[in-house]
């Protein structure tokens, strides 16, 4: 399978501070890849290097077989970019803005189609200056896809969206992905990465610390949690040998993590059935991507954010 | 797959499209329209109402004051439409991220700049025509056919030079907030020593020198020369025009060296949300 995006040994420093540290990954043609990380993890820097907006210090980077630092017009015609924050001419209407931007591509989508794809039909003739923040963000999306890009970069595409608008944007990205568009998106929303991405790369302090499908990441972090209420009149000591030593008992609720949930549940339930006990609220919980993510990265340094 | 892709749209077509859409944004910005087009007209009417019937000495010869105002304010309108306009709008577009968005598209950077300058020149043409028409209709301005080529050449050299200087100032202005102050701090005082607002019949030598160093006075006087009976046709003022052109080249070099497509990191950015590195 050909790679739409290839990165190896990418390094970027700002004022001597390393914000991208030896990052490498590939995104296959037609794949949706999410870079997941806290603010300041280096996601946007990587994406802006791929878009050609930033220079890199060292490393090999290709997008559609071209070096983004020198790809020029040929590359920009085949990529779509939704920047994290960038203005549009407020004086234009939605339709006029899409018309203005689509004119410079070689194989643009029809304006009405793009406006409909992002759900702005009703606002098509409104001035952009009169739109809400979420609606403006949808124009960002519209201008990102108007050139029918082979590769679409989405830098935190749904920040500031209400839940309905977010689902709409997810639906759009999924449709684009199904249509063969390669998508690289950055997000700090785990549900977004889980819903959209074929694969996820987890960034922490400029280092790619994990990579895989959502299921792989979960499986990697992860041990399943078994929980149940201790039956009345049963001392916790009775469980000795039955549950792992690291099990905790809190307010008569037993909880432990295990890599072999089937065996663990069997042991506990057999024990209970033999004694005619009912285990209140027995739960077997798969770890979520959030658990996996939190297990991988340290908490964000709120005070450390570059301007 | 690239082989099957159609050709890029042609450069002239793209420039035309940029000019059209930038004119549309300009025409929907009332404050810019007022300051660029209506203010010179207002000044023309007011100045003539306040001081009429006199004659003045300027570099080009002896002019009736009403001709002086018409030619001077027409030239000033061209400067407002190019220099002042570009020095204001380019930093605004840069701070808002509009320039960076265009930089993300396959549109060549020079075409975007050409479209921006082209739209400013169109506004300048409209403004100059309005002021001159008012001059002919109300203030007895005479347009001699033999001097029209000189007027057009002077206009073209002027708008080219002042557009380049406007983009140059935009390149070194740190943020959009500073832009109106910087542009006006340059152009308004210069207007007073460059025969735009007042005719100084016997100026101190140093003021004359200041006016001659900067490009506004040579441009204004060259333009006035094309409309005064005191100067014989064809009325080309090659010396002053060369000085204007030289300033334009300086502007071009500054813009080439320092033009930026992105906001300065520390200033001017409208932070819509916390920015990540």
Coordinates of C-alpha atoms in Angstrom, one line a residue, chain A residues 111-249:
Chain A
X111 CA -19.8 25.4 -4.8
X112 CA -23.4 24.3 -4.0
X113 CA -22.2 20.8 -3.3
X114 CA -19.5 22.0 -0.9
X115 CA -21.9 24.3 1.0
X116 CA -24.4 21.4 1.3
X117 CA -21.7 19.0 2.5
X118 CA -20.8 21.2 5.5
X119 CA -24.5 21.9 6.2
X120 CA -24.5 25.6 5.4
X121 CA -27.3 25.6 2.8
X122 CA -29.5 27.9 4.8
X123 CA -26.6 30.4 5.4
X124 CA -25.4 30.3 1.8
X125 CA -26.2 33.9 1.1
X126 CA -25.3 35.3 4.6
X127 CA -22.2 37.4 5.2
X128 CA -19.5 35.4 7.0
X129 CA -19.2 38.1 9.5
X130 CA -22.7 37.4 10.7
X131 CA -22.2 33.7 11.4
X132 CA -21.7 32.0 14.7
X133 CA -18.3 30.5 15.7
X134 CA -19.4 27.0 14.8
X135 CA -20.8 28.0 11.4
X136 CA -17.5 29.8 10.7
X137 CA -15.6 26.6 11.5
X138 CA -17.8 24.8 9.0
X139 CA -16.7 27.3 6.3
X140 CA -13.1 26.3 7.3
X141 CA -14.1 22.8 6.5
X142 CA -15.8 23.8 3.3
X143 CA -12.7 25.7 2.1
X144 CA -10.5 22.6 3.1
X145 CA -12.4 20.3 0.8
X146 CA -13.4 22.6 -2.1
X147 CA -10.3 21.5 -4.1
X148 CA -11.2 17.8 -3.8
X149 CA -8.0 17.1 -2.0
X150 CA -6.2 13.7 -1.9
X151 CA -5.0 14.5 1.6
X152 CA -6.9 16.6 4.1
X153 CA -5.3 18.1 7.2
X154 CA -7.7 18.9 10.0
X155 CA -6.2 20.8 12.9
X156 CA -8.6 20.4 15.8
X157 CA -11.6 20.6 13.4
X158 CA -14.4 20.5 15.9
X159 CA -13.1 22.7 18.8
X160 CA -15.9 25.0 19.6
X161 CA -18.7 22.9 18.1
X162 CA -21.8 21.9 19.9
X163 CA -22.6 18.2 20.0
X164 CA -24.9 18.2 17.0
X165 CA -22.4 20.1 14.8
X166 CA -19.6 17.8 16.0
X167 CA -21.6 14.7 14.9
X168 CA -22.2 16.4 11.5
X169 CA -18.5 17.1 11.1
X170 CA -17.6 13.5 12.1
X171 CA -20.1 12.2 9.5
X172 CA -18.5 14.4 6.8
X173 CA -15.0 13.2 7.7
X174 CA -16.1 9.6 7.7
X175 CA -17.7 10.1 4.2
X176 CA -14.5 11.7 2.9
X177 CA -12.5 8.8 4.3
X178 CA -14.8 6.3 2.7
X179 CA -14.4 8.2 -0.6
X180 CA -10.7 7.6 -0.5
X181 CA -9.4 10.9 0.9
X182 CA -6.5 10.5 3.3
X183 CA -7.2 12.4 6.5
X184 CA -4.7 13.5 9.1
X185 CA -6.4 15.1 12.0
X186 CA -5.2 16.4 15.4
X187 CA -7.5 16.4 18.4
X188 CA -7.4 16.3 22.1
X189 CA -10.9 14.7 22.2
X190 CA -10.6 11.0 22.7
X191 CA -14.1 10.2 21.5
X192 CA -13.3 12.1 18.2
X193 CA -10.1 10.0 17.6
X194 CA -11.9 6.8 18.5
X195 CA -14.9 7.6 16.3
X196 CA -13.0 8.8 13.2
X197 CA -9.5 7.3 13.1
X198 CA -8.4 4.1 11.6
X199 CA -5.2 4.6 13.5
X200 CA -4.1 6.9 16.3
X201 CA -0.6 8.3 17.2
X202 CA -0.3 9.5 20.7
X203 CA 2.0 12.5 21.3
X204 CA 3.4 13.6 24.6
X205 CA 5.9 16.4 24.8
X206 CA 6.8 16.1 21.2
X207 CA 7.4 12.3 21.3
X208 CA 5.2 9.8 19.6
X209 CA 4.8 7.4 22.5
X210 CA 2.2 5.0 21.1
X211 CA 0.6 4.2 17.8
X212 CA -2.1 1.8 16.7
X213 CA -5.8 1.2 16.0
X214 CA -8.1 2.4 18.8
X215 CA -8.6 -1.3 19.8
X216 CA -4.8 -1.9 19.9
X217 CA -4.2 1.0 22.1
X218 CA -6.9 0.0 24.5
X219 CA -5.6 -3.6 24.5
X220 CA -2.1 -2.4 25.1
X221 CA -2.8 -0.3 28.2
X222 CA -5.0 -2.4 29.2
X223 CA -6.3 -4.7 31.7
X224 CA -9.9 -5.3 32.2
X225 CA -11.4 -4.3 35.6
X226 CA -13.6 -6.6 37.6
X227 CA -15.8 -5.1 40.3
X228 CA -18.5 -6.5 42.6
X229 CA -20.1 -5.8 46.0
X230 CA -19.0 -8.0 48.9
X231 CA -22.1 -9.9 50.1
X232 CA -23.4 -9.0 53.6
X233 CA -21.8 -11.0 56.3
X234 CA -18.8 -12.1 54.3
X235 CA -15.5 -10.7 55.6
X236 CA -13.1 -9.5 53.0
X237 CA -10.6 -12.0 54.2
X238 CA -12.7 -14.8 52.7
X239 CA -11.6 -13.7 49.3
X240 CA -7.9 -14.4 49.9
X241 CA -6.5 -16.5 47.2
X242 CA -9.6 -16.0 45.1
X243 CA -8.8 -12.5 43.8
X244 CA -5.4 -11.0 42.9
X245 CA -3.4 -9.6 45.8
X246 CA -3.6 -6.0 44.4
X247 CA -7.4 -6.1 44.7
X248 CA -8.9 -3.2 46.7
X249 CA -11.9 -3.2 48.9

